[in-house]
CSV table of C-alpha atoms and ligand atoms in Angstrom, one decimal:
chain,number,residue,atom,x,y,z
A,1,MET,CA,6.3,22.6,21.4
A,2,GLU,CA,3.2,23.4,18.8
A,3,VAL,CA,1.1,20.7,17.7
A,4,VAL,CA,0.0,21.4,13.9
A,5,THR,CA,-1.9,20.0,11.2
A,6,GLY,CA,-0.2,19.1,8.3
A,7,ILE,CA,-2.6,20.9,5.6
A,8,GLU,CA,-2.2,24.3,7.5
A,9,ARG,CA,1.6,24.1,7.2
A,10,PRO,CA,1.5,23.6,3.4
A,11,ASP,CA,4.8,25.8,3.6
A,12,LEU,CA,6.7,23.0,5.7
A,13,GLU,CA,6.2,20.4,3.3
A,14,ALA,CA,9.6,20.8,2.2
A,15,GLU,CA,11.0,20.7,5.4
A,16,CYS,CA,9.4,17.7,6.1
A,17,ARG,CA,10.2,15.9,3.0
A,18,GLU,CA,14.0,16.8,4.0
A,19,ALA,CA,13.8,15.7,7.4
A,20,PHE,CA,11.7,12.5,6.9
A,21,ARG,CA,11.8,10.5,3.5
A,22,GLY,CA,15.5,9.4,4.3
A,23,ASN,CA,14.0,7.2,7.1
A,24,TRP,CA,12.2,4.5,5.1
A,25,PRO,CA,13.7,2.9,2.2
A,26,GLU,CA,12.9,3.6,-1.3
A,27,PHE,CA,10.3,0.9,-2.1
A,28,VAL,CA,8.0,1.4,0.5
A,29,PHE,CA,6.9,4.5,-1.2
A,30,HIS,CA,6.0,1.8,-4.4
A,31,ASP,CA,2.8,0.4,-2.6
A,32,ALA,CA,0.1,0.3,-5.1
A,33,ILE,CA,-2.3,0.7,-2.6
A,34,THR,CA,-0.7,3.6,-0.9
A,35,LYS,CA,-0.3,5.1,-4.3
A,36,LYS,CA,-4.3,4.8,-5.2
A,37,TYR,CA,-5.5,5.9,-1.5
A,38,ILE,CA,-3.0,8.3,0.4
A,39,ASP,CA,-4.0,11.5,-1.6
A,40,ARG,CA,-7.7,10.9,-0.3
A,41,THR,CA,-6.4,9.5,2.9
A,42,HIS,CA,-4.9,13.1,4.0
A,43,LEU,CA,-7.9,15.0,2.1
A,44,TYR,CA,-10.3,12.9,4.3
A,45,PHE,CA,-8.6,12.8,7.9
A,46,PRO,CA,-6.9,16.0,7.8
A,47,ARG,CA,-7.0,16.7,11.4
A,48,LEU,CA,-5.0,13.5,11.8
A,49,ASP,CA,-2.3,14.4,9.9
A,50,ILE,CA,0.0,16.3,12.6
A,51,LEU,CA,3.4,18.1,12.7
A,52,LEU,CA,5.5,19.0,16.5
A,53,LEU,CA,7.1,22.1,15.8
A,54,ASP,CA,9.4,23.8,18.5
A,55,GLN,CA,10.2,27.8,17.3
A,56,GLY,CA,8.9,27.0,14.2
A,57,ARG,CA,11.5,24.0,13.1
A,58,VAL,CA,10.0,21.0,12.1
A,59,LEU,CA,11.0,18.3,15.4
A,60,ALA,CA,8.8,15.5,14.6
A,61,GLY,CA,5.7,14.2,12.8
A,62,GLY,CA,3.1,11.6,12.3
A,63,TRP,CA,-0.7,10.6,10.4
A,64,GLY,CA,-3.3,8.2,11.2
A,65,VAL,CA,-7.1,7.4,10.0
A,66,ALA,CA,-10.1,6.9,11.1
A,67,LEU,CA,-11.9,3.0,10.5
A,68,SER,CA,-14.8,1.1,11.6
A,69,TRP,CA,-13.4,-1.9,13.9
A,70,ASP,CA,-15.4,-4.2,16.1
A,71,GLY,CA,-12.1,-4.7,18.5
A,72,SER,CA,-12.3,-8.5,17.1
A,73,LEU,CA,-8.6,-9.6,16.1
A,74,THR,CA,-10.9,-11.3,13.2
A,75,ASP,CA,-11.7,-7.7,12.1
A,76,LEU,CA,-8.4,-6.1,11.7
A,77,PRO,CA,-7.8,-4.5,8.4
A,78,GLU,CA,-4.9,-6.5,6.3
A,79,GLY,CA,-2.4,-4.5,7.9
A,80,TYR,CA,-1.2,-1.1,6.6
A,81,ASP,CA,-2.9,-1.5,3.4
A,82,GLY,CA,-5.7,-2.9,4.5
A,83,ALA,CA,-6.5,0.1,7.0
A,84,LEU,CA,-5.6,2.8,3.9
A,85,GLU,CA,-8.4,0.6,2.3
A,86,ARG,CA,-10.9,0.4,5.0
A,87,ALA,CA,-11.0,4.0,5.9
A,88,VAL,CA,-11.2,5.6,2.7
A,89,GLU,CA,-13.7,3.4,1.3
A,90,GLY,CA,-15.5,3.8,4.6
A,91,HIS,CA,-15.5,6.8,4.4
A,92,GLU,CA,-16.9,7.3,1.1
A,93,ALA,CA,-19.5,4.9,1.7
A,94,GLY,CA,-20.7,7.4,4.9
A,95,GLN,CA,-19.8,4.4,7.3
A,96,SER,CA,-19.6,5.6,11.0
A,97,VAL,CA,-16.1,5.0,12.5
A,98,ASN,CA,-14.9,4.4,16.0
A,99,THR,CA,-11.1,3.7,16.1
A,100,LEU,CA,-7.8,5.9,15.0
A,101,CYS,CA,-4.8,3.7,12.9
A,102,LEU,CA,-1.7,5.3,13.1
A,103,MET,CA,-0.3,5.0,10.2
A,104,ALA,CA,3.2,6.8,10.2
A,105,ILE,CA,5.4,8.2,12.5
A,106,ALA,CA,9.1,10.1,12.0
A,107,VAL,CA,11.4,11.9,14.2
A,108,SER,CA,13.4,14.3,12.6
A,109,SER,CA,17.5,12.3,12.8
A,110,GLU,CA,19.2,14.9,15.5
A,111,GLN,CA,15.7,14.6,17.7
A,112,LYS,CA,15.3,11.1,18.1
A,113,ARG,CA,15.7,9.0,21.4
A,114,ARG,CA,14.1,12.1,23.3
A,115,GLY,CA,10.5,10.5,23.4
A,116,LEU,CA,9.1,12.6,21.0
A,117,ALA,CA,7.6,9.4,19.1
A,118,ALA,CA,5.3,9.0,22.3
A,119,ALA,CA,4.8,12.5,21.9
A,120,VAL,CA,3.2,12.5,18.8
A,121,ILE,CA,1.0,9.7,19.3
A,122,THR,CA,0.1,11.6,21.9
A,123,ALA,CA,-1.1,13.9,20.2
A,124,LEU,CA,-2.9,11.9,17.6
A,125,ARG,CA,-4.7,10.1,20.1
A,126,GLU,CA,-6.1,13.1,21.6
A,127,ARG,CA,-7.3,14.2,18.2
A,128,GLY,CA,-8.6,11.0,17.8
A,129,ALA,CA,-10.5,11.1,21.5
A,130,GLU,CA,-12.1,14.4,19.9
A,131,GLN,CA,-13.7,12.5,16.9
A,132,GLN,CA,-15.0,9.8,19.5
A,133,LEU,CA,-12.3,7.2,18.2
A,134,VAL,CA,-12.1,5.0,21.2
A,135,ASN,CA,-9.7,2.5,20.0
A,136,VAL,CA,-6.1,3.1,18.8
A,137,ILE,CA,-4.4,0.2,16.6
A,138,ALA,CA,-1.0,0.4,14.2
A,139,PRO,CA,0.3,-1.9,11.9
A,140,VAL,CA,3.5,-1.5,13.3
A,141,ARG,CA,6.9,-1.9,11.4
A,142,PRO,CA,9.8,-2.7,13.8
A,143,THR,CA,12.5,-0.4,13.4
A,144,LEU,CA,15.1,-3.6,14.0
A,145,LYS,CA,13.3,-6.0,11.8
A,146,PRO,CA,15.9,-5.5,8.9
A,147,GLN,CA,18.6,-6.8,10.6
A,148,TYR,CA,16.6,-10.2,11.1
A,149,PRO,CA,15.2,-10.7,7.5
A,150,LEU,CA,15.7,-14.3,8.1
A,151,ALA,CA,12.7,-14.8,11.5
A,152,THR,CA,9.2,-14.7,10.9
A,153,MET,CA,7.6,-11.8,12.5
A,154,GLU,CA,6.0,-14.2,15.0
A,155,ARG,CA,9.7,-15.3,15.9
A,156,PHE,CA,10.8,-11.6,16.1
A,157,ALA,CA,7.6,-10.4,18.3
A,158,SER,CA,8.9,-12.8,20.7
A,159,TRP,CA,12.5,-11.6,21.5
A,160,ARG,CA,12.8,-9.7,25.0
A,161,ARG,CA,16.3,-8.3,26.0
A,162,LEU,CA,17.6,-9.3,29.5
A,163,ASP,CA,15.6,-7.1,31.4
A,164,GLY,CA,12.6,-8.2,30.0
A,165,GLN,CA,11.7,-5.5,27.4
A,166,HIS,CA,10.9,-6.4,23.9
A,167,LEU,CA,14.1,-6.4,21.8
A,168,ASP,CA,12.7,-3.7,18.6
A,169,PRO,CA,12.9,0.1,20.2
A,170,TRP,CA,10.1,0.8,18.4
A,171,VAL,CA,7.7,-2.0,19.6
A,172,ARG,CA,9.4,-0.3,23.0
A,173,THR,CA,8.2,3.2,23.0
A,174,HIS,CA,4.5,1.3,22.3
A,175,LEU,CA,4.6,-1.1,25.2
A,176,ARG,CA,5.9,1.7,27.4
A,177,MET,CA,2.9,3.5,26.8
A,178,GLY,CA,0.5,0.6,28.1
A,179,ALA,CA,0.0,-1.0,24.0
A,180,LYS,CA,-0.2,-4.1,23.6
A,181,ILE,CA,1.1,-6.6,20.6
A,182,LEU,CA,-2.2,-8.2,18.7
A,183,GLY,CA,-0.1,-10.4,16.6
A,184,THR,CA,1.1,-10.2,13.0
A,185,ALA,CA,0.1,-8.0,10.3
A,186,ALA,CA,0.4,-10.5,7.8
A,187,ARG,CA,1.2,-9.1,3.9
A,188,SER,CA,1.0,-5.8,5.5
A,189,GLN,CA,2.4,-4.1,2.4
A,190,VAL,CA,2.8,-5.9,-1.0
A,191,ILE,CA,5.0,-4.2,-3.2
A,192,ARG,CA,5.4,-5.1,-7.3
A,193,GLY,CA,7.6,-3.7,-9.6
A,194,SER,CA,9.8,-5.0,-12.4
A,195,VAL,CA,13.3,-6.5,-11.9
A,196,ALA,CA,14.6,-3.1,-13.1
A,197,ASP,CA,12.6,-1.3,-10.7
A,198,TRP,CA,14.0,-3.2,-7.9
A,199,GLU,CA,17.3,-2.6,-9.1
A,200,GLN,CA,16.8,0.8,-9.2
A,201,TRP,CA,15.2,1.4,-5.7
A,202,THR,CA,17.8,-0.5,-3.9
A,203,GLY,CA,20.8,0.3,-6.1
A,204,MET,CA,21.4,-3.4,-6.2
A,205,ALA,CA,22.2,-5.9,-8.9
A,206,PHE,CA,19.3,-9.4,-9.0
A,207,PRO,CA,21.4,-11.3,-11.4
A,208,ASP,CA,19.2,-14.2,-11.4
A,209,SER,CA,15.9,-15.0,-10.0
A,210,GLY,CA,15.5,-16.2,-6.2
A,211,GLU,CA,15.3,-14.5,-2.7
A,212,TYR,CA,17.3,-11.6,-1.5
A,213,VAL,CA,18.1,-9.6,1.4
A,214,VAL,CA,17.6,-6.2,0.7
A,215,PRO,CA,18.5,-3.0,3.0
A,216,GLY,CA,15.3,-2.0,4.9
A,217,ALA,CA,13.2,-5.0,4.0
A,218,LEU,CA,12.0,-6.5,7.2
A,219,GLY,CA,12.1,-9.7,4.9
A,220,LEU,CA,12.9,-11.3,1.8
A,221,VAL,CA,12.4,-9.8,-1.6
A,222,HIS,CA,11.5,-12.5,-4.5
A,223,ILE,CA,12.8,-11.9,-7.9
A,224,ASP,CA,11.5,-13.9,-10.9
A,225,ARG,CA,13.6,-12.4,-13.8
A,226,ASP,CA,11.7,-14.4,-16.4
A,227,ALA,CA,8.6,-12.7,-15.5
A,228,ASP,CA,10.6,-9.8,-15.0
A,229,GLN,CA,8.9,-8.9,-11.4
A,230,GLY,CA,10.1,-8.5,-8.0
A,231,VAL,CA,7.5,-8.7,-5.5
A,232,TYR,CA,8.1,-7.7,-1.4
A,233,GLU,CA,5.6,-8.9,1.1
A,234,GLU,CA,6.0,-6.8,4.1
A,235,ASP,CA,4.6,-8.3,7.5
A,236,ASN,CA,3.9,-6.0,10.7
A,237,LEU,CA,3.0,-6.3,14.0
A,238,TRP,CA,-0.5,-5.2,15.0
A,239,ILE,CA,-0.5,-2.9,18.4
A,240,GLN,CA,-3.2,-1.9,19.8
A,241,HIS,CA,-3.2,1.1,22.7
A,242,ILE,CA,-5.4,1.8,25.9
A,243,SER,CA,-9.0,2.1,24.4
A,244,LEU,CA,-10.8,5.2,25.8
A,245,GLU,CA,-13.9,3.7,26.8
B,301,LIG,C1,11.0,4.7,15.4
B,301,LIG,C2,10.8,6.7,15.9
B,301,LIG,C3,9.9,7.1,15.3
B,301,LIG,C4,11.5,6.4,17.3
B,301,LIG,O1,11.2,7.9,17.8
B,301,LIG,P1,11.9,8.0,19.2
B,301,LIG,O2,11.3,9.9,19.6
B,301,LIG,O3,13.6,8.2,18.7
B,301,LIG,O4,11.4,7.4,19.9
B,301,LIG,P2,12.1,6.9,21.3
B,301,LIG,O5,12.8,8.1,22.0
B,301,LIG,O6,10.8,6.5,22.3
B,301,LIG,O7,13.2,6.1,21.7
B,301,LIG,C5,12.7,4.2,21.2
B,301,LIG,C6,13.7,3.8,21.5
B,301,LIG,O8,14.0,3.8,20.3
B,301,LIG,C7,15.4,4.4,20.2
B,301,LIG,N1,16.0,4.7,18.9
B,301,LIG,C8,15.4,5.8,18.5
B,301,LIG,N2,16.2,6.2,17.5
B,301,LIG,C9,17.2,5.6,17.5
B,301,LIG,C10,18.1,4.8,16.8
B,301,LIG,N3,18.0,5.8,15.5
B,301,LIG,N4,18.9,3.8,16.6
B,301,LIG,C11,18.5,2.8,17.5
B,301,LIG,N5,18.0,3.3,18.6
B,301,LIG,C12,17.0,4.1,18.4
B,301,LIG,C13,15.5,4.6,21.6
B,301,LIG,O9,16.9,4.8,22.2
B,301,LIG,C14,14.9,4.5,22.4
B,301,LIG,O10,15.5,2.9,22.8
B,301,LIG,P3,15.3,2.7,24.7
B,301,LIG,O11,13.7,2.0,25.0
B,301,LIG,O12,16.5,1.7,25.2
B,301,LIG,O13,15.3,3.8,25.3
B,301,LIG,C15,12.1,7.4,15.2
B,301,LIG,O14,13.1,6.4,15.5
B,301,LIG,C16,12.0,7.2,13.4
B,301,LIG,O15,11.4,8.5,12.9
B,301,LIG,N6,12.5,6.5,13.1
B,301,LIG,C17,12.1,6.2,11.2
B,301,LIG,C18,11.2,6.3,10.9
B,301,LIG,C19,10.3,5.3,11.6
B,301,LIG,O16,10.6,3.7,11.5
B,301,LIG,N7,9.3,5.2,11.9
B,301,LIG,C20,8.5,4.3,12.3
B,301,LIG,C21,7.5,3.2,11.5
B,301,LIG,S1,6.0,4.4,11.0
């Protein structure tokens, strides 16, 4: 397998979009903070945006950002959005960085369950280490959580299988690598749109105001027809990998 940097291979962009985009529900692509920072993120942290190739074919990919974190729970960024903001604003302010924050990892459909996600994490960690990023954290979006939209993230995080392993497969991958759960990343992503936006993103109708279960959402979407607004506040789980220090 070959590890390449996304920016070195713009020719693979269409293949990546095809391989990865269907992995997430449409609404996650409409987070205002992500829209504000995403282009600068890829510009400022190109070495932390990688693809795993096998004979030229994209198997998996992932990206992260570099930011400053003092190692305490209170100094964790406010989830995914907060990490993007801290990384980009910190970079522009010339702040020194010590932490790799893993933002997203995806494996193409036919390559899942082969341990490739761990290979992506390892490759990103190696690149982070080259830049003296001694801490590794991630605002993880547990892949099984959409099946339990009524459970709080705290409750979900405490669930284990009979064999003692975590119930969530994606969380298991991290924990098997020696990582630990730090706690809930509350309001990790906040997505707002008009009712028509939400109907388009989800393919559902929202006939009156109230809470809705939406496919792919980790929690509920709140629809307010009078204000013509839908709001989704997604909690994630902060996970910390073994420090390199
Ligand atoms: C989450 C993801 C990156 C894991 O990649 P992977 O290389 O398949 O991970 P692993 O091989 O380490 O598998 C981890 C566990 O997930 C399970 N798993 C993987 N794909 C699965 C699927 N489609 N359905 C159910 N379980 C799945 C594996 O069986 C394994 O379970 P185990 O602990 O009992 O062995 C991948 O499924 C993916 O791309 N998902 C969509 C994007 C996403 O949600 N990314 C994470 C948030 S950024």
